[in-house]
Coordinates of C-alpha atoms in Angstrom, one line a residue:
M1 CA -15.1 -34.9 0.6
H2 CA -11.7 -35.1 2.3
Y3 CA -8.7 -33.3 0.9
S4 CA -5.4 -34.5 1.9
E5 CA -2.4 -32.3 2.2
D6 CA 0.5 -32.6 -0.3
D7 CA 4.0 -33.9 0.3
N8 CA 5.3 -30.4 1.1
A9 CA 2.7 -29.6 3.8
D10 CA 5.4 -28.5 6.2
T11 CA 6.9 -25.9 3.8
P12 CA 5.9 -22.3 4.0
L13 CA 2.9 -21.1 2.0
L14 CA 5.2 -18.5 0.3
P15 CA 8.5 -20.2 -0.7
A16 CA 11.7 -18.1 -0.2
T17 CA 13.0 -19.2 -3.7
S18 CA 11.4 -19.7 -6.9
P19 CA 7.6 -19.5 -7.1
E20 CA 5.5 -22.7 -7.4
A21 CA 3.2 -23.1 -10.4
G22 CA -0.2 -22.0 -9.7
L23 CA -3.6 -23.3 -10.6
N24 CA -4.6 -23.8 -14.2
T25 CA -8.2 -25.0 -13.5
Y26 CA -9.7 -23.4 -16.5
S27 CA -9.0 -21.6 -19.7
I28 CA -10.0 -18.1 -20.8
R29 CA -10.5 -16.7 -24.3
L30 CA -9.8 -13.0 -24.9
K31 CA -10.4 -10.9 -28.0
P32 CA -7.1 -9.9 -29.4
W33 CA -6.2 -6.2 -28.7
P34 CA -6.6 -4.2 -31.8
K35 CA -3.3 -3.3 -33.5
R36 CA -2.1 0.2 -32.8
H37 CA 0.5 0.9 -35.4
P38 CA 0.7 4.7 -34.5
R39 CA 1.5 3.9 -30.9
L40 CA 4.4 1.6 -32.0
I41 CA 5.5 4.3 -34.3
V42 CA 5.5 6.8 -31.4
A43 CA 7.5 4.3 -29.2
L44 CA 10.1 3.9 -32.0
V45 CA 10.5 7.7 -32.4
A46 CA 10.7 8.1 -28.7
A47 CA 13.5 5.5 -28.5
L48 CA 15.3 7.1 -31.3
S49 CA 15.0 10.6 -29.8
F50 CA 16.2 9.4 -26.5
S51 CA 19.2 7.7 -28.1
V52 CA 20.1 11.0 -29.7
A53 CA 19.8 12.8 -26.5
L54 CA 22.1 10.3 -24.7
A55 CA 24.6 10.6 -27.4
V56 CA 24.7 14.4 -26.9
I57 CA 24.9 14.0 -23.2
A58 CA 27.8 11.5 -23.5
R59 CA 29.6 13.9 -26.0
H60 CA 29.2 17.2 -24.3
G61 CA 28.7 16.2 -20.7
R62 CA 25.6 16.5 -18.5
K63 CA 26.4 20.1 -17.1
E64 CA 26.4 21.6 -20.7
I65 CA 22.9 20.2 -21.6
D66 CA 19.8 22.2 -20.8
A67 CA 16.7 20.3 -19.7
S68 CA 14.7 21.6 -22.6
A69 CA 16.9 19.5 -24.8
L70 CA 14.8 16.6 -23.9
S71 CA 11.5 18.3 -24.2
H72 CA 10.9 16.7 -27.7
I73 CA 10.5 13.2 -26.4
P74 CA 6.9 12.3 -27.2
T75 CA 4.5 11.6 -24.3
P76 CA 1.1 10.2 -25.5
N77 CA -1.8 10.5 -23.1
S78 CA -2.1 6.9 -22.4
T79 CA 1.6 6.0 -22.0
R80 CA 4.4 8.3 -21.3
I81 CA 7.6 7.4 -23.2
G82 CA 10.9 8.1 -21.7
P83 CA 14.3 6.7 -20.7
D84 CA 14.2 3.8 -18.1
V85 CA 16.2 5.6 -15.5
D86 CA 15.0 3.4 -12.7
E87 CA 17.2 0.6 -14.1
W88 CA 20.2 2.9 -14.0
P89 CA 20.6 3.5 -10.2
D90 CA 24.2 4.9 -10.7
R91 CA 22.8 7.5 -13.1
P92 CA 19.6 8.9 -11.4
N93 CA 19.9 12.4 -12.8
L94 CA 20.3 12.5 -16.5
V95 CA 19.6 16.2 -16.6
D96 CA 20.2 19.1 -14.4
D97 CA 16.5 20.1 -13.9
P98 CA 15.0 17.9 -11.1
V99 CA 11.6 18.4 -12.5
V100 CA 12.5 17.0 -15.9
A101 CA 14.5 14.1 -14.2
A102 CA 11.4 13.3 -12.1
R103 CA 9.2 13.4 -15.1
L104 CA 11.4 11.1 -17.2
S105 CA 11.5 8.6 -14.1
V106 CA 7.7 8.2 -14.2
D107 CA 7.7 8.2 -18.0
A108 CA 10.0 5.0 -17.7
L109 CA 7.6 3.3 -15.5
F110 CA 4.7 3.8 -17.9
A111 CA 6.7 2.9 -21.0
R112 CA 7.7 -0.5 -19.8
Q113 CA 4.1 -1.6 -19.4
S114 CA 2.5 -4.1 -21.7
F115 CA 0.9 -2.6 -25.0
T116 CA -1.3 -5.6 -25.9
I117 CA -3.5 -8.0 -24.1
K118 CA -1.3 -10.9 -25.4
Q119 CA 1.7 -9.2 -23.9
A120 CA -0.1 -8.5 -20.5
M121 CA -1.2 -12.2 -20.3
A122 CA 2.2 -13.5 -20.9
R123 CA 3.8 -11.3 -18.2
Y124 CA 1.0 -12.1 -15.8
S125 CA 1.5 -15.9 -16.3
L126 CA 5.3 -15.6 -16.0
K127 CA 5.0 -13.8 -12.6
T128 CA 2.2 -16.0 -11.1
G129 CA 2.6 -19.4 -13.0
Q130 CA -1.2 -19.4 -13.9
P131 CA -3.3 -17.5 -16.5
P132 CA -5.2 -14.3 -15.5
P133 CA -8.6 -14.5 -13.9
P134 CA -11.9 -14.5 -15.8
N135 CA -12.8 -11.0 -17.0
Y136 CA -9.1 -10.0 -17.3
D137 CA -9.8 -8.8 -20.9
K138 CA -12.3 -6.3 -19.3
W139 CA -9.9 -5.2 -16.8
F140 CA -7.1 -4.6 -19.4
E141 CA -9.5 -2.5 -21.6
F142 CA -10.4 -0.6 -18.5
A143 CA -6.8 -0.1 -17.4
R144 CA -5.9 1.0 -20.9
E145 CA -8.7 3.6 -21.0
K146 CA -7.7 4.9 -17.5
S147 CA -4.0 5.0 -18.4
C148 CA -3.1 2.7 -15.6
L149 CA -0.3 0.4 -15.0
I150 CA -0.7 -3.0 -16.7
D151 CA 2.0 -5.3 -15.2
D152 CA 3.2 -3.8 -11.9
Y153 CA 0.8 -5.5 -9.3
D154 CA 3.3 -7.8 -7.5
Q155 CA 1.6 -6.9 -4.2
I156 CA -1.8 -8.5 -5.3
H157 CA 0.1 -11.6 -6.4
R158 CA 1.8 -11.9 -3.1
D159 CA -1.4 -11.4 -1.1
F160 CA -3.4 -14.0 -2.9
K161 CA -0.7 -16.7 -3.5
P162 CA -1.2 -18.6 -0.2
F163 CA -5.0 -19.0 -1.1
Y164 CA -4.2 -20.3 -4.6
E165 CA -1.5 -22.7 -3.1
L166 CA -4.2 -24.0 -0.7
A167 CA -6.6 -24.3 -3.4
Q168 CA -4.6 -26.9 -5.2
N169 CA -5.4 -29.4 -2.6
D170 CA -8.6 -28.0 -1.1
P171 CA -10.5 -25.9 -3.6
H172 CA -13.3 -25.2 -1.0
F173 CA -10.8 -23.6 1.5
F174 CA -11.5 -20.0 0.3
Q175 CA -15.2 -20.1 0.4
R176 CA -15.4 -22.3 3.5
R177 CA -13.5 -19.6 5.5
L178 CA -15.8 -16.9 4.0
D179 CA -18.9 -18.8 5.0
I180 CA -17.6 -19.2 8.6
A181 CA -16.8 -15.4 8.7
F182 CA -20.3 -14.6 7.2
D183 CA -22.1 -16.7 9.8
M184 CA -20.2 -14.9 12.6
M185 CA -21.1 -11.5 11.2
K186 CA -24.7 -12.2 11.3
D187 CA -24.7 -11.8 15.1
N188 CA -21.7 -9.4 15.4
P189 CA -20.1 -7.7 12.3
K190 CA -17.1 -6.8 14.4
D191 CA -16.4 -3.7 12.2
M192 CA -16.4 -5.8 9.0
S193 CA -18.7 -5.6 5.9
N194 CA -19.7 -8.3 3.6
I195 CA -20.3 -6.8 0.3
E196 CA -22.0 -8.5 -2.6
I197 CA -21.8 -7.8 -6.3
K198 CA -24.9 -9.0 -8.0
D199 CA -25.6 -8.5 -11.7
G200 CA -23.2 -5.6 -11.7
E201 CA -24.7 -3.9 -8.7
V202 CA -23.0 -3.2 -5.4
L203 CA -25.1 -4.6 -2.4
M204 CA -24.2 -3.3 1.0
P205 CA -25.2 -5.0 4.2
E206 CA -28.0 -3.4 6.3
V207 CA -25.7 -3.1 9.4
H208 CA -23.0 -0.5 8.6
A209 CA -20.2 -1.9 10.4
N210 CA -17.4 0.7 9.7
A211 CA -17.0 4.5 8.8
Y212 CA -16.5 4.1 5.1
W213 CA -19.8 2.3 4.2
D214 CA -21.2 5.4 2.4
T215 CA -18.4 5.7 0.0
W216 CA -17.4 2.2 -1.0
P217 CA -20.5 1.7 -3.2
I218 CA -19.3 4.8 -5.2
T219 CA -15.8 3.5 -5.4
I220 CA -16.6 -0.1 -6.4
G221 CA -19.4 1.1 -8.7
Q222 CA -16.7 2.6 -11.0
F223 CA -16.1 -1.0 -12.3
A224 CA -18.9 -3.3 -10.7
S225 CA -20.4 -3.7 -14.0
H226 CA -17.4 -5.7 -15.1
L227 CA -17.2 -8.0 -12.1
P228 CA -18.8 -11.5 -11.8
D229 CA -21.2 -12.2 -8.9
M230 CA -19.2 -12.5 -5.8
T231 CA -19.2 -11.7 -2.0
F232 CA -16.2 -10.2 -0.2
I233 CA -15.2 -9.0 3.3
M234 CA -13.8 -5.6 4.0
N235 CA -12.1 -4.7 7.2
G236 CA -13.5 -1.5 8.7
H237 CA -10.5 -1.0 11.0
D238 CA -7.3 1.0 10.1
Q239 CA -5.4 -1.9 11.5
P240 CA -4.8 -5.3 9.9
R241 CA -6.8 -8.3 11.5
V242 CA -5.5 -11.6 10.2
A243 CA -2.4 -12.4 12.3
F244 CA -1.3 -15.5 10.4
N245 CA 2.3 -15.9 9.2
C246 CA 2.4 -17.6 5.9
R247 CA 6.2 -17.6 5.9
E248 CA 6.5 -19.9 8.9
P249 CA 7.6 -23.5 8.4
G250 CA 4.5 -25.7 8.5
A251 CA 2.2 -22.8 7.6
R252 CA 0.4 -24.9 4.9
S253 CA -0.8 -27.5 7.4
K254 CA -1.4 -24.9 10.1
A255 CA -3.7 -22.8 7.7
L256 CA -6.0 -25.9 7.1
D257 CA -6.7 -26.2 10.9
L258 CA -9.3 -24.1 12.5
V259 CA -8.1 -22.9 16.0
E260 CA -10.8 -20.5 16.9
Q261 CA -14.3 -21.4 17.5
N262 CA -15.3 -17.7 17.6
P263 CA -13.3 -16.0 14.9
F264 CA -11.9 -12.4 15.2
S265 CA -12.2 -12.6 19.1
E266 CA -8.5 -12.0 20.0
S267 CA -8.6 -8.8 22.0
P268 CA -5.5 -8.7 24.3
H269 CA -4.8 -5.4 26.3
P270 CA -2.1 -4.4 26.1
T271 CA -0.9 -6.3 23.0
S272 CA 2.9 -6.3 23.5
D273 CA 3.2 -9.8 25.0
W274 CA 0.6 -11.3 22.7
F275 CA 2.5 -10.2 19.6
Y276 CA 5.9 -11.5 20.8
K277 CA 4.3 -15.0 21.1
L278 CA 3.1 -15.0 17.6
P279 CA 5.4 -16.4 14.8
G280 CA 6.6 -13.5 12.6
C281 CA 5.3 -10.7 14.8
D282 CA 8.6 -9.6 16.2
I283 CA 9.3 -7.1 13.6
P284 CA 12.9 -5.9 12.6
L285 CA 13.7 -2.3 13.3
S286 CA 15.8 -2.2 10.1
P287 CA 16.0 -4.6 7.2
E288 CA 19.7 -4.5 7.4
G289 CA 22.4 -5.5 10.0
F290 CA 21.9 -7.4 13.2
F291 CA 18.3 -8.0 14.4
A292 CA 16.9 -5.4 16.6
S293 CA 13.1 -5.5 17.4
A294 CA 10.8 -2.5 16.4
N295 CA 7.8 -3.8 18.5
E296 CA 8.5 -1.6 21.5
D297 CA 8.8 1.4 19.4
S298 CA 5.4 0.9 17.7
A299 CA 2.3 1.8 19.4
F300 CA 0.4 -0.7 17.3
F301 CA 2.4 -3.6 18.7
T302 CA 2.7 -2.4 22.3
S303 CA -0.9 -1.2 22.9
T304 CA -3.1 -1.6 19.7
A305 CA -6.0 0.9 19.4
K306 CA -8.4 -1.7 18.1
T307 CA -8.1 -5.4 18.3
E308 CA -10.4 -8.2 17.5
F309 CA -7.7 -10.2 15.5
T310 CA -7.8 -13.8 14.3
I311 CA -4.9 -16.2 14.4
D312 CA -6.5 -18.4 11.7
L313 CA -6.0 -17.6 8.0
Y314 CA -9.1 -15.9 6.7
P315 CA -9.4 -13.8 3.3
M316 CA -10.0 -10.2 4.2
L317 CA -9.5 -6.9 2.4
S318 CA -7.6 -4.5 4.7
M319 CA -6.1 -1.0 4.4
A320 CA -2.7 -1.9 5.7
K321 CA -0.7 -4.9 7.1
I322 CA 2.7 -5.8 8.5
G323 CA 4.5 -8.8 7.0
P324 CA 5.0 -11.5 7.8
C325 CA 2.9 -11.1 10.8
F326 CA -0.4 -10.5 9.0
A327 CA -2.0 -12.0 5.9
D328 CA -4.6 -9.5 5.0
I329 CA -5.1 -8.6 1.5
L330 CA -4.4 -5.0 0.6
F331 CA -6.7 -2.5 -1.2
P332 CA -6.7 1.3 -1.8
I333 CA -8.4 3.0 1.1
E334 CA -10.9 6.0 0.8
Y335 CA -8.2 8.5 2.1
Y336 CA -6.2 8.1 -1.2
Y337 CA -9.2 8.9 -3.5
D338 CA -9.6 12.6 -4.6
R339 CA -13.3 12.0 -5.3
S340 CA -13.8 10.8 -1.6
W341 CA -14.7 13.2 1.1
W342 CA -12.3 11.2 3.4
S343 CA -9.3 12.4 1.5
G344 CA -7.5 15.4 2.9
K345 CA -8.1 18.6 1.0
V346 CA -6.1 21.7 0.8
A347 CA -7.5 25.2 0.1
Y348 CA -4.7 25.9 -2.5
P349 CA -1.6 24.1 -4.0
N350 CA 1.9 24.7 -2.9
N351 CA 3.0 28.4 -3.6
I352 CA 6.4 28.4 -2.1
E353 CA 9.5 27.5 -4.2
W354 CA 12.0 25.0 -2.9
K355 CA 14.7 27.5 -2.3
D356 CA 12.4 29.7 -0.2
K357 CA 11.2 27.0 2.2
K358 CA 12.5 26.6 5.9
S359 CA 15.1 24.1 6.4
Q360 CA 13.2 22.3 9.2
I361 CA 11.2 19.2 9.4
Y362 CA 7.5 19.8 10.1
W363 CA 4.7 17.7 11.7
R364 CA 1.3 18.3 13.2
G365 CA -1.3 15.8 14.3
S366 CA -3.3 14.0 16.9
S367 CA -2.1 11.8 19.7
T368 CA -3.3 8.7 18.0
G369 CA -1.1 5.5 18.2
G370 CA -2.6 3.1 20.8
Q371 CA -4.4 2.7 24.0
V372 CA -2.8 4.6 26.8
F373 CA -1.9 2.7 30.0
G374 CA 0.1 4.5 32.6
S375 CA 3.2 6.0 30.9
N376 CA 3.4 3.8 27.8
Y377 CA 2.5 6.7 25.6
R378 CA 6.2 7.9 25.9
D379 CA 7.2 5.2 23.7
F380 CA 4.6 6.0 21.0
P381 CA 6.2 7.6 17.8
R382 CA 4.2 10.8 18.0
F383 CA 5.0 11.6 21.5
K384 CA 8.7 10.7 20.9
L385 CA 8.8 13.1 18.0
V386 CA 7.5 16.0 20.1
E387 CA 10.4 15.1 22.7
L388 CA 12.9 15.1 19.7
A389 CA 11.5 18.6 18.8
R390 CA 12.1 20.0 22.3
Q391 CA 15.7 18.9 22.2
H392 CA 16.3 20.1 18.7
S393 CA 14.0 22.9 18.1
D394 CA 16.1 24.3 15.3
L395 CA 15.7 21.2 13.3
V396 CA 12.4 19.6 14.2
N397 CA 9.0 21.6 14.3
A398 CA 6.5 19.1 15.6
A399 CA 3.5 19.5 17.9
I400 CA 0.5 17.3 19.0
T401 CA -2.5 19.5 18.3
S402 CA -5.5 17.3 19.6
F403 CA -5.8 14.5 22.1
S404 CA -7.6 11.2 21.3
D405 CA -9.9 10.7 24.3
E406 CA -11.1 7.3 23.0
L407 CA -7.7 6.1 23.6
C408 CA -7.5 7.2 27.2
G409 CA -9.0 4.6 29.7
S410 CA -8.9 4.2 33.4
E411 CA -5.2 4.0 33.6
C412 CA -4.6 7.1 31.6
D413 CA -4.1 10.6 33.2
R414 CA -5.7 12.7 30.4
E415 CA -5.1 16.2 32.0
A416 CA -1.5 15.5 32.9
I417 CA -0.6 14.3 29.4
I418 CA -2.4 17.3 27.8
E419 CA -0.4 19.7 30.0
E420 CA 2.9 18.0 29.6
Y421 CA 2.7 18.1 25.7
N422 CA 0.9 21.4 25.6
I423 CA -2.0 19.9 23.6
T424 CA -4.1 22.9 22.9
G425 CA -6.9 21.4 20.7
Q426 CA -6.1 24.0 18.1
G427 CA -5.3 22.5 14.7
A428 CA -3.0 23.9 12.1
P429 CA -4.0 24.6 8.5
R430 CA -2.6 22.0 6.2
E431 CA -1.3 24.8 4.0
D432 CA 1.3 25.6 6.7
E433 CA 3.3 22.7 5.6
Y434 CA 4.3 24.4 2.4
A435 CA 6.6 26.7 4.3
Y436 CA 9.1 23.8 5.2
K437 CA 11.4 21.9 3.0
Y438 CA 10.9 18.7 5.0
L439 CA 7.8 17.0 6.1
L440 CA 7.5 13.9 8.4
D441 CA 4.8 11.2 8.1
V442 CA 4.6 8.9 11.1
D443 CA 2.2 6.2 12.1
G444 CA -0.9 6.8 14.1
N445 CA -3.3 4.1 15.1
A446 CA -2.1 2.3 12.0
F447 CA -1.0 3.8 8.7
S448 CA -1.1 7.7 8.1
G449 CA -3.8 8.6 5.5
R450 CA -1.9 12.0 4.8
Y451 CA 1.2 10.3 2.9
L452 CA 0.1 10.9 -0.6
G453 CA -0.9 14.5 0.1
L454 CA 2.4 15.1 1.7
L455 CA 4.2 13.8 -1.4
R456 CA 2.2 16.4 -3.5
S457 CA 3.1 19.3 -1.3
G458 CA 6.3 20.4 -2.9
S459 CA 8.3 19.3 0.2
L460 CA 10.6 16.3 0.9
V461 CA 8.8 13.6 2.7
F462 CA 10.4 11.5 5.5
K463 CA 8.4 8.5 6.4
A464 CA 8.5 6.3 9.6
T465 CA 6.2 3.3 9.5
V466 CA 5.9 -0.4 10.3
F467 CA 3.0 -0.8 7.9
E468 CA 2.7 -1.9 4.2
E469 CA 0.2 -0.3 1.9
Y470 CA -0.9 -1.4 -1.6
F471 CA 1.4 1.2 -3.3
N472 CA 4.7 0.2 -1.5
D473 CA 6.2 -1.4 -4.6
W474 CA 5.7 1.9 -6.6
L475 CA 6.9 4.4 -4.0
R476 CA 10.3 3.2 -3.4
P477 CA 12.4 4.6 -0.5
F478 CA 15.4 6.9 -1.3
E479 CA 13.9 7.5 -4.7
R480 CA 10.5 9.0 -3.9
Y481 CA 11.0 9.8 -0.1
I482 CA 13.4 9.4 2.7
P483 CA 12.7 6.4 5.1
V484 CA 13.1 6.9 8.9
L485 CA 13.4 3.9 11.4
P486 CA 10.2 3.3 13.5
D487 CA 11.9 4.6 16.7
L488 CA 13.0 7.8 14.9
S489 CA 16.6 7.2 15.9
D490 CA 18.0 8.1 12.5
L491 CA 15.7 11.1 11.9
L492 CA 18.3 13.7 12.7
E493 CA 20.9 11.9 10.6
Q494 CA 18.7 11.7 7.5
L495 CA 17.7 15.3 8.0
E496 CA 21.3 16.4 8.0
W497 CA 22.0 14.4 4.9
A498 CA 19.1 16.3 3.2
M499 CA 20.5 19.6 4.4
S500 CA 24.0 18.8 3.1
H501 CA 22.8 17.5 -0.3
D502 CA 20.2 19.9 -1.3
D503 CA 20.1 19.1 -5.1
E504 CA 19.8 15.3 -4.4
A505 CA 17.2 16.1 -1.8
Q506 CA 15.1 18.2 -4.3
L507 CA 15.4 15.5 -6.8
I508 CA 13.9 12.9 -4.4
Q509 CA 11.1 15.5 -3.6
E510 CA 10.3 16.0 -7.2
R511 CA 10.3 12.3 -7.9
G512 CA 7.9 11.7 -5.1
R513 CA 5.6 14.6 -6.3
E514 CA 5.6 13.4 -9.9
I515 CA 4.7 9.9 -9.1
S516 CA 2.1 10.9 -6.6
Q517 CA 0.4 13.3 -9.0
R518 CA 0.6 11.1 -12.2
L519 CA 0.4 7.5 -10.8
M520 CA -1.5 7.7 -7.5
T521 CA -4.8 8.8 -9.0
D522 CA -8.3 7.7 -8.5
A523 CA -8.2 5.9 -11.8
Q524 CA -5.0 3.9 -10.8
N525 CA -6.7 3.0 -7.5
D526 CA -9.7 1.8 -9.4
C527 CA -7.6 -0.5 -11.5
Y528 CA -5.8 -1.9 -8.5
F529 CA -9.1 -2.5 -6.6
F530 CA -10.7 -4.0 -9.8
L531 CA -7.9 -6.6 -10.3
V532 CA -8.0 -7.5 -6.5
L533 CA -11.7 -8.3 -6.8
L534 CA -11.1 -10.4 -10.0
E535 CA -8.5 -12.4 -8.1
W536 CA -11.0 -12.9 -5.1
A537 CA -13.8 -13.9 -7.6
R538 CA -11.7 -16.5 -9.2
L539 CA -11.1 -18.2 -5.9
Q540 CA -14.8 -18.3 -5.2
E541 CA -15.3 -19.7 -8.6
I542 CA -12.8 -22.4 -8.0
S543 CA -14.9 -23.6 -5.0
R544 CA -18.2 -23.5 -7.3
N545 CA -16.6 -25.4 -10.1
A546 CA -15.3 -28.0 -7.6
T547 CA -18.8 -28.5 -6.2
L548 CA -20.2 -29.0 -9.6
H549 CA -17.5 -31.5 -10.4
E550 CA -18.3 -33.4 -7.3
Q551 CA -22.0 -33.5 -8.1
D552 CA -21.4 -34.7 -11.6
S553 CA -19.1 -37.5 -10.4

């Protein structure tokens, strides 16, 4: 059957203004969530308590109120109740104690989530223009049991929106692209895994195409019994793979065309010129002011460590991406699961108080970033950081501790680089970071898997990255961490601000620690991943339903 494009075929898949109405190809019936009168009473008591607290603050002034004055606000296990300080950017610190202020900010995030399935479905449809996917009721019960967020999954909606828009005119698009990828993977998986859910069981492929194959069944097994039968693709690279710009005018019609005969075969070396030619892949250094490109300051863009990209639109689950250059679908990676052996472990928690930490920014790590050709490594962020430390040793304590031999080819002088940067091969204990007030997180081959661990360290995190991860909407800059430009040009300026505003810096640190400990949990990761797979399964179901309809007609 032929599916024609609609009248808006030349518009971007993701409109810049109001969202388009999504699919409504089926109806779902959910059992009403049982009434929880005690929870409503708790919420009312909390609201009244907080109103009294605000009245006291307004009358006596913030400086005269001890943090313990707000300790009576109820905080039930499943949903913390507190003032929505996130909606008051001009009043970020309602109490003097940064620990209490940080707790209240996370309380607010949980307090504004839906309490009932009816409420959750209404908010979902408001955001997306369509009802939730099948089995959403099971997801809702799972999320409530695990004390997860209910409504704040905008990243998932953004990632899947292009595929839903295409399904309006071509319901088979999603499954057709999957079938093409599956056929290709039979001969060469290209570091991708096709994972099947069958009768609630996780079925892994015989060929283990990536490093995480042994832990994914455990992760997905947490909620596989609630998933319909489905098959999906997971990217084994740290880097994104689907180089397709859904924001480009004409992207809808372009998505329907298949350019590559052999998908995921784009492997340019180096990658700088290749990315500049792709729409949406000249990335701004800063979101503000006149445009300046960040590409030459990103090892990923100049000389990607692993390639095998596609320039066609394929559904693929990936650990990170860069918008609008890539259209991968994000999911939580194993680095961020405490139960996974991939996550970074510490021998003991932070044991140094904020006031006793050194006023320096600290970093240790490997030489990862990209393939080394000649002297291009000098533009890689980690090497630039070491140069900055040499020039400002009083402020920056940074060192490369190990050399990545796999990134050093025929045009790479390994011994010269090791000598120039004094790379000894001796690592540093992770607990050493506790001694420093400020910690830097900087991109390697792709995202840095240590980010959440740094947030929990008791030190203020500065982050320099070009990548997006699934939690970006929750971990907001200047509130939970200090952002740094990809070229590190503003690192010293941001560092000097923190040193000059110690109270505010500590508040940001506590906010980051609080949300990383209470929100960035294995349970929350499960809830996110679960919802991603429900959206994926619905798009496969749309194709199956269309096939049945065609057969009946």
